[in-house]
Coordinates of C-alpha atoms (C1' of nucleotides) in Angstrom, one line a residue:
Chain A
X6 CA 0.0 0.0 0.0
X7 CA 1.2 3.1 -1.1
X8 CA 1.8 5.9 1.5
X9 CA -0.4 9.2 1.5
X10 CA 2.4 11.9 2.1
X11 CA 4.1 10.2 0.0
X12 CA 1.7 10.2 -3.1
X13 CA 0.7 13.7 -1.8
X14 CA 4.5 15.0 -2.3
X15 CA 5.0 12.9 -5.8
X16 CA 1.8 12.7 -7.1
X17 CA 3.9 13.0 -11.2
X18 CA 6.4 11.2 -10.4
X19 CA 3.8 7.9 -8.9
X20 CA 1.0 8.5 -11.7
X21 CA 3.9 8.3 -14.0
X22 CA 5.6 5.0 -12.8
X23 CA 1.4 3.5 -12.6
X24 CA 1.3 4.2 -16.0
X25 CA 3.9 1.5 -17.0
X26 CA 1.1 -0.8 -15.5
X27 CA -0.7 0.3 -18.8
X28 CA -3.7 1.7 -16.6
X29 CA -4.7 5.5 -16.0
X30 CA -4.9 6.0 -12.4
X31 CA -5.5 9.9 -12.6
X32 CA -8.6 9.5 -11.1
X33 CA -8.2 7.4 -8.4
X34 CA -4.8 9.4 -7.2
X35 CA -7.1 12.5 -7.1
X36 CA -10.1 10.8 -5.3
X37 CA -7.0 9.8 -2.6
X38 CA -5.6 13.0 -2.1
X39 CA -9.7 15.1 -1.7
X40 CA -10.5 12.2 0.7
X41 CA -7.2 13.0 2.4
X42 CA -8.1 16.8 2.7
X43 CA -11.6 15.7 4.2
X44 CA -9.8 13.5 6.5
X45 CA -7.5 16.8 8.0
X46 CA -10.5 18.8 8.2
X47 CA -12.7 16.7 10.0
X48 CA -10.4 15.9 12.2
X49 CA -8.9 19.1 13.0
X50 CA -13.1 20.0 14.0
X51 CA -13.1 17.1 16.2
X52 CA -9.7 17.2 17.7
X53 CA -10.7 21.0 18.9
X54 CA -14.3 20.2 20.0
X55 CA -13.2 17.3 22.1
X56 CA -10.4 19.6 23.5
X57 CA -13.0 21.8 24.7
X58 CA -15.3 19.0 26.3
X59 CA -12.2 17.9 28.1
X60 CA -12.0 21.3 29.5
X61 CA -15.3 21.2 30.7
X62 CA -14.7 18.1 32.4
X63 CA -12.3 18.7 33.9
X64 CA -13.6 21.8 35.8
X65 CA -16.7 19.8 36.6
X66 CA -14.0 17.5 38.1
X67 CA -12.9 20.5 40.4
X68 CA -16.4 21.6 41.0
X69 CA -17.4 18.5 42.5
X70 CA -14.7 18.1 44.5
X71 CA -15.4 21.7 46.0
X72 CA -18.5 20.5 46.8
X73 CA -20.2 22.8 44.2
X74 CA -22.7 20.5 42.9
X75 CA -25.3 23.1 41.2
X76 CA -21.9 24.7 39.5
X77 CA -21.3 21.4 38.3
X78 CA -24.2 20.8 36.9
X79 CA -24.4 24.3 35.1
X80 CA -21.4 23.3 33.3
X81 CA -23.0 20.8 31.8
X82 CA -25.7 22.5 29.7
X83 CA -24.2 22.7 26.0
X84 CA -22.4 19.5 26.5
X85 CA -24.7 17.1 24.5
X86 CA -24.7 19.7 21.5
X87 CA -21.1 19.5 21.2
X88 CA -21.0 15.8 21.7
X89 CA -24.0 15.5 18.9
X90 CA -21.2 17.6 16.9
X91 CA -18.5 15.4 17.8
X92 CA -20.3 12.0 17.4
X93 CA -21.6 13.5 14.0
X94 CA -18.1 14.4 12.8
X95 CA -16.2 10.7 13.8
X96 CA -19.2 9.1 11.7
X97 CA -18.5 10.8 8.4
X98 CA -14.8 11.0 9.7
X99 CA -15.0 6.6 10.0
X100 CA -16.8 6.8 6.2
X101 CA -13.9 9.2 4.8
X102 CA -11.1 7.0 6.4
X103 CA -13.0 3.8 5.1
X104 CA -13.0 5.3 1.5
X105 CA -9.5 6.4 1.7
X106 CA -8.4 2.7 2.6
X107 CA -10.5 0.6 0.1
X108 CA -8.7 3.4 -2.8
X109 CA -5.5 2.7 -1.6
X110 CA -6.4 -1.0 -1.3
X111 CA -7.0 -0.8 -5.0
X112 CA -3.0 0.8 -6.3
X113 CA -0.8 -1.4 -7.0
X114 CA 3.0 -0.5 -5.9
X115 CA 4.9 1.8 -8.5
X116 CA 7.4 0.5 -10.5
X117 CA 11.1 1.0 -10.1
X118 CA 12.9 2.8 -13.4
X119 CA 13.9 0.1 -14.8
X120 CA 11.1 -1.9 -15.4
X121 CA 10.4 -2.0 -18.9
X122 CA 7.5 -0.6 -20.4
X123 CA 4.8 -3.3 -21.8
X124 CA 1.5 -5.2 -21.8
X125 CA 2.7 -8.7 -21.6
X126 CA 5.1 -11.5 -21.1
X127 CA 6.2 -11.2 -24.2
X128 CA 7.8 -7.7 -23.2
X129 CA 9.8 -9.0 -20.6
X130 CA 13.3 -8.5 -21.0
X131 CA 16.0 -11.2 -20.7
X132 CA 19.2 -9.8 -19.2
X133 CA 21.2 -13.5 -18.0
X134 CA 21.3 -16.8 -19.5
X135 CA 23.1 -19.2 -18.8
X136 CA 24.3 -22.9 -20.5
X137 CA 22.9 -24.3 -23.3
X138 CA 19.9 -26.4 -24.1
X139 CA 20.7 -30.1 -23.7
X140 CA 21.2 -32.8 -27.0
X141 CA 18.5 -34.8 -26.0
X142 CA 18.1 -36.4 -29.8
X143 CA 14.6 -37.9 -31.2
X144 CA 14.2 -40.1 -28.1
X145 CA 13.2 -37.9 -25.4
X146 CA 10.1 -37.7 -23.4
X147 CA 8.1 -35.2 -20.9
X148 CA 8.4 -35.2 -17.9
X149 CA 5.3 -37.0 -17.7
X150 CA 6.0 -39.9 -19.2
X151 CA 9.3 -40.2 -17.3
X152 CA 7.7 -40.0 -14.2
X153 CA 5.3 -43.0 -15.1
X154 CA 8.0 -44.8 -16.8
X155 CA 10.6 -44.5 -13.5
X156 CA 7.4 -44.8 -10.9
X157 CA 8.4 -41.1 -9.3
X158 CA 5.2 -39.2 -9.0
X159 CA 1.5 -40.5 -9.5
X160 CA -1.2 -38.5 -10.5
X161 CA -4.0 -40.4 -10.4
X162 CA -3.7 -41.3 -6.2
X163 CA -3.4 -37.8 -6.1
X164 CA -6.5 -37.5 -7.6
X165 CA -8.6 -40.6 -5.9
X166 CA -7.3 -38.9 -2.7
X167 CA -7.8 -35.3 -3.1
X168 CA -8.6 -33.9 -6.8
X169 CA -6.4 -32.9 -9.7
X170 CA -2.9 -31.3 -8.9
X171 CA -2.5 -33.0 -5.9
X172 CA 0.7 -35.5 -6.7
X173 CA 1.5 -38.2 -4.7
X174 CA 5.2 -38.4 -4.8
X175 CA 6.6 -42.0 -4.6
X176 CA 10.3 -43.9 -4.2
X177 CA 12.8 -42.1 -5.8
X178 CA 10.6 -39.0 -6.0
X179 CA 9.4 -38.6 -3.0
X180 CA 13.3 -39.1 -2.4
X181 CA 14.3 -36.4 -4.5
X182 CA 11.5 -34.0 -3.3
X183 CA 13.3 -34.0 0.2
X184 CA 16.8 -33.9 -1.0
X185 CA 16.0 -30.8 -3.5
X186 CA 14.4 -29.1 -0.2
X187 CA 17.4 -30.0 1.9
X188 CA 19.5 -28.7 -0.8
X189 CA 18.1 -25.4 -0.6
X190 CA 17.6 -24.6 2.9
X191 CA 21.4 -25.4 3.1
X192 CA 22.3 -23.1 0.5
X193 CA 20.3 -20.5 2.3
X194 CA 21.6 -21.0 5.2
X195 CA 25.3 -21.2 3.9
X196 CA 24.3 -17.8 2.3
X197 CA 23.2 -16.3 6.6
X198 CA 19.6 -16.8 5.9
X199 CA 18.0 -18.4 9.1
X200 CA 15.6 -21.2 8.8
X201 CA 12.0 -20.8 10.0
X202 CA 9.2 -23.6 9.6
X203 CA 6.2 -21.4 10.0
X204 CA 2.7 -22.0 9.9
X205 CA 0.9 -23.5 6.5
X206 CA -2.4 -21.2 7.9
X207 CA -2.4 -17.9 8.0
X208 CA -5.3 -16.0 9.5
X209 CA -7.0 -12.8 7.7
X210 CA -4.2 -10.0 9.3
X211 CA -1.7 -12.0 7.7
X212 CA -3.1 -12.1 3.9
X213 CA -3.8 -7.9 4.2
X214 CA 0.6 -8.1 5.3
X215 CA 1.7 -8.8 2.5
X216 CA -1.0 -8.0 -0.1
X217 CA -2.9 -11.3 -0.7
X218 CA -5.8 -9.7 0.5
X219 CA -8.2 -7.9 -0.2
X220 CA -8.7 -9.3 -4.0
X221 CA -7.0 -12.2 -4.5
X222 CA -8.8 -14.4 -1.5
X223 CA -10.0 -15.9 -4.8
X224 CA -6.7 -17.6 -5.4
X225 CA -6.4 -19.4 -2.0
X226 CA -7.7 -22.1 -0.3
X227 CA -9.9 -20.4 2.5
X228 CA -10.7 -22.6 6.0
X229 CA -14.2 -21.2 6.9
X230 CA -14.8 -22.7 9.9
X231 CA -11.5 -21.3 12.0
X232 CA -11.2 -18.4 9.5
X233 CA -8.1 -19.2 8.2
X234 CA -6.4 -19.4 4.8
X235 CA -3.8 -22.2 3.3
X236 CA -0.6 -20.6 2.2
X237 CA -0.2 -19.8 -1.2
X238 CA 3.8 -19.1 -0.7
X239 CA 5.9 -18.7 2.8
X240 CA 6.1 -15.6 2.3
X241 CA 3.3 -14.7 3.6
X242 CA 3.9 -16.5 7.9
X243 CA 7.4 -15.3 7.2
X244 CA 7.0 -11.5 6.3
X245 CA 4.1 -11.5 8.5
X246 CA 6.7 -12.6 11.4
X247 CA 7.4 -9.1 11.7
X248 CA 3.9 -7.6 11.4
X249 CA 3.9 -4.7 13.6
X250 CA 7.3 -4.8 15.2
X251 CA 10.1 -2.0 15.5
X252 CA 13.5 -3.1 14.6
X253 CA 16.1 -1.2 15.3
X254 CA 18.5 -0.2 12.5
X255 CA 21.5 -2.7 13.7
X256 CA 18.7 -5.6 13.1
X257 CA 18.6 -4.8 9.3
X258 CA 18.9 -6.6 6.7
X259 CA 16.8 -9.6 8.3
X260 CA 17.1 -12.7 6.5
X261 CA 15.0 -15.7 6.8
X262 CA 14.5 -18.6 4.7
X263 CA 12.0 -21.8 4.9
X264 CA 10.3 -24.5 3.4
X265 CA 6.6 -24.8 3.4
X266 CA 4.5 -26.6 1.1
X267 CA 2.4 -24.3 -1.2
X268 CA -1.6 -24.2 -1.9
X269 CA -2.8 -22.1 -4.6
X270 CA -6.6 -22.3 -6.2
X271 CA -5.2 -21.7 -9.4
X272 CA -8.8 -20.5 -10.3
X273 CA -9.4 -19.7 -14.2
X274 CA -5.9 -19.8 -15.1
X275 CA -6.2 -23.6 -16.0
X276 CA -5.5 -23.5 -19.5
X277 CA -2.7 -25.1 -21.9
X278 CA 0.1 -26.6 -20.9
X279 CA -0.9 -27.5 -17.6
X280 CA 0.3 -31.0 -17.4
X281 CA 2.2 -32.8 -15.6
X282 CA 4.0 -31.2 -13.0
X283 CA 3.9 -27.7 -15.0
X284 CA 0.9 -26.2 -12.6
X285 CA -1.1 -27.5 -9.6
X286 CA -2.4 -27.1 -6.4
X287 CA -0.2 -28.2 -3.9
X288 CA 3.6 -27.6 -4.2
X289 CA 6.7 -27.5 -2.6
X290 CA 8.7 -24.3 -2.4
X291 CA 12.0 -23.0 -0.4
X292 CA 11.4 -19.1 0.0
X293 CA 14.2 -16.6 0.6
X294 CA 12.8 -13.1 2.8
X295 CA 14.2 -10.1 3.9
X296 CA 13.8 -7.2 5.4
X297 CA 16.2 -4.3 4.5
X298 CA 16.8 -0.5 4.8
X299 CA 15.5 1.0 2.2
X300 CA 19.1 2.5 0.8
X301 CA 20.4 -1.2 0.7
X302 CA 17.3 -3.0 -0.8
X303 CA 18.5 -2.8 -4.6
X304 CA 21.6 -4.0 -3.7
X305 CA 20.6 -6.8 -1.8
X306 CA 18.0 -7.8 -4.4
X307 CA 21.0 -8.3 -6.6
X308 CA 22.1 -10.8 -3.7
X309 CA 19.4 -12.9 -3.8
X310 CA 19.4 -12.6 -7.5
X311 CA 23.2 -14.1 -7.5
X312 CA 21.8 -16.5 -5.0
X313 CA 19.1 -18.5 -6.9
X314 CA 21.4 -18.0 -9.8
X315 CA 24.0 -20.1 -8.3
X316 CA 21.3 -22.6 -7.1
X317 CA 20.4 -23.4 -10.8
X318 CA 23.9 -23.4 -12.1
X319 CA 24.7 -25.9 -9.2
X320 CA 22.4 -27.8 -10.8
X321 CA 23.2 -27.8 -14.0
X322 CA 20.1 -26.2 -15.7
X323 CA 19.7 -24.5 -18.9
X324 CA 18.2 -20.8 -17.5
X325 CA 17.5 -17.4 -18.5
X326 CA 16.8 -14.2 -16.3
X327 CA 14.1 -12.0 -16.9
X328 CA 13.2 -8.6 -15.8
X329 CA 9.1 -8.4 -15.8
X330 CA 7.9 -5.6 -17.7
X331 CA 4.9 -3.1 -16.0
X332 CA 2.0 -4.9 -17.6
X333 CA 3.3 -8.6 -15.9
X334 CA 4.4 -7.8 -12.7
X335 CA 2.7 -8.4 -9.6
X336 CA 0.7 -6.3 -7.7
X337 CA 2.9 -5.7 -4.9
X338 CA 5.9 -5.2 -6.7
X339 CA 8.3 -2.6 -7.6
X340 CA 10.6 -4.6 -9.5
X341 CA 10.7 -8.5 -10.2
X342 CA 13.1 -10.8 -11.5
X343 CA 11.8 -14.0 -12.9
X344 CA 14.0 -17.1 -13.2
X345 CA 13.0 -19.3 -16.0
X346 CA 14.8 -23.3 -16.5
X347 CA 14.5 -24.9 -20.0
X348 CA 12.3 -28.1 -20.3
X349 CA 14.1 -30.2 -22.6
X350 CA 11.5 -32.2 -24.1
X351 CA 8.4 -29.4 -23.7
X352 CA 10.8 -27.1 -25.4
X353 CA 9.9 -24.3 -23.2
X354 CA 10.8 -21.9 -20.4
X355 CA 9.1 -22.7 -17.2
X356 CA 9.0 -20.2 -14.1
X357 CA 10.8 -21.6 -11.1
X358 CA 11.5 -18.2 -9.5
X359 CA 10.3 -14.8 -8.8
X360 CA 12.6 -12.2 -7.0
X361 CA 11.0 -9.3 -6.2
X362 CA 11.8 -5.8 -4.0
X363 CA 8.1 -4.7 -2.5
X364 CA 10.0 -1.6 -1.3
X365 CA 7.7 0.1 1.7
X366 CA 4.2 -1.3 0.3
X367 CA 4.2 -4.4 2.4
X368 CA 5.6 -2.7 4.9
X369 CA 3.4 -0.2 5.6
X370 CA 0.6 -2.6 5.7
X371 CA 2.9 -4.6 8.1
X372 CA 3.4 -1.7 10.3
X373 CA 6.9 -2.9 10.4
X374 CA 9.5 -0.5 10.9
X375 CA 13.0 0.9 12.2
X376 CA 14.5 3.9 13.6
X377 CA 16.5 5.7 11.8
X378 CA 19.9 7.1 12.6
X379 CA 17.8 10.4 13.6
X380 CA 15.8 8.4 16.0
X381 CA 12.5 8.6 12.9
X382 CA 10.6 5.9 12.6
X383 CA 11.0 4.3 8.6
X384 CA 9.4 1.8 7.1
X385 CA 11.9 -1.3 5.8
X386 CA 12.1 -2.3 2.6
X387 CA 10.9 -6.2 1.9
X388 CA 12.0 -8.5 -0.4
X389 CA 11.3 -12.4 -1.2
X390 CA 12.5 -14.8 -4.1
X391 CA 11.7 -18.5 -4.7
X392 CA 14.7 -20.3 -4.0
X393 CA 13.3 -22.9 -5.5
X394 CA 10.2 -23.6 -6.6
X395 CA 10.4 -27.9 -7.1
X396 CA 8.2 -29.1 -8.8
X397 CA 9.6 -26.9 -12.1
X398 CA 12.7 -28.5 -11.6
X399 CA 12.1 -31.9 -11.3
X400 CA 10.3 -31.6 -14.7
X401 CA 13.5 -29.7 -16.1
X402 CA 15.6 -31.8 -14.8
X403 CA 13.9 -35.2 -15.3
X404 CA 13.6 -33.9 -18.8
X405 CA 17.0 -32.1 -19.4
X406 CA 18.9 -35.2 -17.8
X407 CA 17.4 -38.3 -19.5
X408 CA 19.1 -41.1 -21.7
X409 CA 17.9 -44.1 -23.1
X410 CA 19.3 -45.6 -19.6
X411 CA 17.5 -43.0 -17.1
X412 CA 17.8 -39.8 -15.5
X413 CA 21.4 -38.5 -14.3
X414 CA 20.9 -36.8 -10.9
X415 CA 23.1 -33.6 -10.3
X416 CA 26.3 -33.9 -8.0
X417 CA 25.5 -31.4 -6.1
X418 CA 22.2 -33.0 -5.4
X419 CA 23.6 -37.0 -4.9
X420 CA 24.7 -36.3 -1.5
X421 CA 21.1 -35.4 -0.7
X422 CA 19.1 -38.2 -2.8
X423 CA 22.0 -41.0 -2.1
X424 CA 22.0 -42.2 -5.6
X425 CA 22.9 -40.2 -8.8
X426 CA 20.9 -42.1 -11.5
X427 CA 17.0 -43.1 -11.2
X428 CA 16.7 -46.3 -13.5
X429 CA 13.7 -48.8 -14.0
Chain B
rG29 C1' -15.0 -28.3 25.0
rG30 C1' -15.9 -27.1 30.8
rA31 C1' -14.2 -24.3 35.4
rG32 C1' -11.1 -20.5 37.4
rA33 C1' -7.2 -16.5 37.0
rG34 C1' -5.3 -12.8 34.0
rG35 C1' -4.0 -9.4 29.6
rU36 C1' -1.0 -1.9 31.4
rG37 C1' 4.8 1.5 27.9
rG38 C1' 11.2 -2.5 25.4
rG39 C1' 10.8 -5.6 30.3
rU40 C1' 9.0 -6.3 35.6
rG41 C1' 5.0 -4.0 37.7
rA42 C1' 1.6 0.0 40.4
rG43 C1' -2.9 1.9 39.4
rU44 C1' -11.0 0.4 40.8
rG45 C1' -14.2 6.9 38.0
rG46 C1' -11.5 13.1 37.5
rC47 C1' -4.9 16.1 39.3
rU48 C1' -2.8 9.1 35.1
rG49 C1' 0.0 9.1 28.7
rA50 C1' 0.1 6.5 32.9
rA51 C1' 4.1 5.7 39.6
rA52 C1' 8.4 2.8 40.7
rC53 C1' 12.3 -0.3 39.2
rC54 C1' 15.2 -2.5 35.2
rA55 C1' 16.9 -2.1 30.3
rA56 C1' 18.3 1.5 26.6
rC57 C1' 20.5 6.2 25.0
rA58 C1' 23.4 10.9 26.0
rG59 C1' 26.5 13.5 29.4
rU60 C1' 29.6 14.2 34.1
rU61 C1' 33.1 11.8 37.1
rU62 C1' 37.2 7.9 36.4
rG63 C1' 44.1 5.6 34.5
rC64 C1' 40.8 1.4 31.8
rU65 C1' 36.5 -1.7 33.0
rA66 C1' 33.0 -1.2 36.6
rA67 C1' 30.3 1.9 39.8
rA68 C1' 27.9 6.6 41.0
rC69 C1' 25.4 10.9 39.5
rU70 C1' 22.5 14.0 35.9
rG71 C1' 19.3 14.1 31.8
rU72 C1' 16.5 11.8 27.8
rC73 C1' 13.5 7.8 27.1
rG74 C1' 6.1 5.4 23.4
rU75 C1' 3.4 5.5 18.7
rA76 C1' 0.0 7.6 15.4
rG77 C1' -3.2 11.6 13.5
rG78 C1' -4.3 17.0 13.3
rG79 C1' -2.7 22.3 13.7
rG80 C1' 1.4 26.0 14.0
rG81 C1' 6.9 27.2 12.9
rU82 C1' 12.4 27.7 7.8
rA83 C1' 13.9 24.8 11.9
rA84 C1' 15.2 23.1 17.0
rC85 C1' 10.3 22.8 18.7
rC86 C1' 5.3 24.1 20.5
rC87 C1' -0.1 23.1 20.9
rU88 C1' -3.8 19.3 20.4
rU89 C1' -6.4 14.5 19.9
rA90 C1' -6.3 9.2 20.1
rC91 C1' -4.2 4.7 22.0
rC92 C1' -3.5 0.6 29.0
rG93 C1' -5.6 -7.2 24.3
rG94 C1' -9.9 -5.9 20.2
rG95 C1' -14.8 -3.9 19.5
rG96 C1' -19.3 -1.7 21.6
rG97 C1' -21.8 0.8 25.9
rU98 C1' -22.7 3.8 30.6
rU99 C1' -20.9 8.8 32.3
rC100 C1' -19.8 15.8 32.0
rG101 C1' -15.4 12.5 32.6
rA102 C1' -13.1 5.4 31.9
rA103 C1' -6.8 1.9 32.2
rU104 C1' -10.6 1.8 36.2
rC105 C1' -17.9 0.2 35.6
rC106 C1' -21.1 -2.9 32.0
rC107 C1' -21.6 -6.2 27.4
rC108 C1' -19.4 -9.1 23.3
rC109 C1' -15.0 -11.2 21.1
rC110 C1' -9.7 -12.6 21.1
rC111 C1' -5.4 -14.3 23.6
rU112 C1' -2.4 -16.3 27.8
rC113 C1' -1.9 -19.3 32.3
rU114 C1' -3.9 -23.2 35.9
rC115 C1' -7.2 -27.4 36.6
rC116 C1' -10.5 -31.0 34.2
rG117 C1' -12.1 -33.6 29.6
rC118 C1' -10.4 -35.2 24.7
rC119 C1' -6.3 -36.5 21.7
rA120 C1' -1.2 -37.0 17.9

RNA sequence: GGAGAGGUGGGUGAGUGGCUGAAACCAACAGUUUGCUAAACUGUCGUAGGGGGUAACCCUUACCGGGGGUUCGAAUCCCCCCCUCUCCGCCA
């Protein structure tokens, strides 16, 4: 959520970076800022009205105690018309404030400089690749069909159990699941990230932190009868760790990393190439957070840019780096990194990571701040990235690292699964 | 789920209708003293909103788990909810 004063003070400067979101938000800006004036005036009217009835009470106060009762009660003629006034005045006050919040509710973060201006994906811009795409030659397969071939993953327990996108991982998968999770919470922590294993519920305070709600409640699983919603990324327990706390500026950066398993609803974005393990509804995900002062937080999204990237070249995979363009990038965000691994056999970049600075707009729904060297409260800077997403990278690397004898496992990865090929 | 106790500032903890935004102590920060460390002393020590000032700052309102209510006046009384602790029940 953006800031008033702040949109107040650069109200060109934000309508021009919303633009790159390829949406006019002249009105809405305005709206904020006359909703804003009302605010100041209806409160300066009650802040001076109550004043004056604290007065008054205050001298009936002495009154009393003097043993004046008829003075006291003189003193109170006038009193209900000025709390009439009062009451009056917090009423439209608590409808101008409510206004002003569901507006702001509704703008999305601005977008740093540097994103690039477009509608779609297709806009993106690459700036890293690395290696090349594998020689597979005429007999490869999808991941798919290497997963039934090798027995690693079955999709239709999943379903008898619990509905479509719900895999049950088996033997060697299920084996490979844990290792590729191990793998990256040491890598995190190796990098001075510290492990959390937080919460797979989160109640509704937690989904306005970070921005899942209001509007997207659509996209996760929601628990009516304890009010609580599934989690569609750890982000959300793990930024919401610090909901309404004051660091102090020695604390900063704060990095955390953590393992959670992953539920999103995936509602209406069920379209092509959807098979296999290329979308569902339960994953697995290692998720890199932190907190940062705001001078630092371009640098250290660089970090954690350098650190997934070393995660997929330990591994071996064909991947490219993309910087999301205005029209593709998340609500929240100010600037996002996507990290894409070739599928060998699909032919296609698949999304296994999104790095993204959310500057203060978390934040300030978060309430989570530090004081500054001038003893000012400031709002942190947040930041997450995938790091990694698995089930992406089992497909590319099931695909990516088949023969006609089976899959090759990574080193980095055999000390975690205990073998380095999966055969029949 | 049932019964009881309780939720006050960074912490401990006082405070049952007005002089309490809140004692005291601890922690923290700044300074004085000191050969260093320590100790002692002095001072500062919440957040947010509004108004005023170039600014240091000043005035004002709100906030004692959350939300309502009673009252001229609520941390203090009443109602609802949440949470914590103890005992009981249930259970991995």
């Amino acid at each position: 959520m953006l800031e008033v004063p702040y949109i107040r003070e650069n109200k060109e400067k934000v309508l021009a970076g919303l633009a790159k979101r390829n949406k006019d938000f002249t009105a809405q800006i305005e709206n904020i800022i006359r909703l804003d004036d009302e605010r100041k005036l209806l409160t300066t009217a009650i802040n001076s009205k109550e004043a004056e009835l604290k007065q008054i009470s205050k001298v009936i106060g002495e009154l009393m105690k003097a043993g004046d009762k008829e003075g006291a009660e003189l003193q109170k003629n006038g009193v209900t018309v000025m709390k009439t006034f009062v009451k009056d005045a917090q009423e439209k006050l608590a409808v101008v404030e409510n206004d002003l919040q569901q507006l702001l509710y509704q703008i999305p973060n601005v977008p740093n400089n540097i994103v690039p201006q477009g509608k779609t994906a297709d806009e993106n811009v690459e700036v890293y690749r690395w290696g090349n795409t594998p020689e597979l030659g005429a007999h490869k397969k999808p991941h798919w069909e290497l997963i039934e071939e090798y027995d690693l993953i079955d999709f239709e327990l999943g379903t008898k159990i619990t509905g479509a996108g719900f895999p049950v991982y088996k033997g060697k998968g299920a084996r490979l699941q844990r290792a590729l999770i191990n793998f990256f919470l040491d890598e995190a922590t190796a990098a001075g990230y510290r492990e959390f294993q937080p919460p797979h519920m989160v109640n509704e305070a937690s989904g306005y932190g970070t921005g899942q709600l209001p509007d997207k409640e659509g996209q996760m699983y929601y628990v009516g009868v304890d009010d609580l919603y599934l989690i569609p990324t750890a982000e959300v327990p793990l930024t919401n760790l610090y909901r309404d706390v004051i660091l102090k500026e020695s604390d900063l950066p704060v990095k955390m990393t953590g393992y959670t398993p992953c539920f999103r609803r995936e509602a209406g974005s069920w379209g092509a190439h959807v098979r296999g393990l290329n979308r569902l509804h339960q994953f697995d995900k290692v998720e890199i957070v932190q907190l940062a002062h705001p001078d630092q937080s371009y640098a250290i999204l660089e970090h954690m840019v350098e650190h997934v990237k070393q995660l997929l070249q330990k591994l071996g995979l064909h991947f490219r780096i993309i910087r999301l363009c205005g029209g593709d990038m998340g609500f929240t965000s100010a600037l996002t990194y996507d990290f894409e691994a070739w599928s060998g056999a699909q032919e296609r970049w698949l999304e296994v990571s999104s790095t993204s600075n959310f500057e203060t707009f978390q934040a300030n729904r978060l309430k989570c701040r530090f004081k500054n060297a001038d003893g000012k409260m400031q709002y942190v800077h947040t930041l997450n990235g995938s790091a990694l997403a698995l089930p992406r990278i089992v497909a590319s690397l099931l695909e990516n690292n088949q023969d006609e004898h089976g899959i090759r496992i990574p080193d980095a990865l055999v000390p975690y699964t205990g073998f380095d090929r999966i055969t029949r």
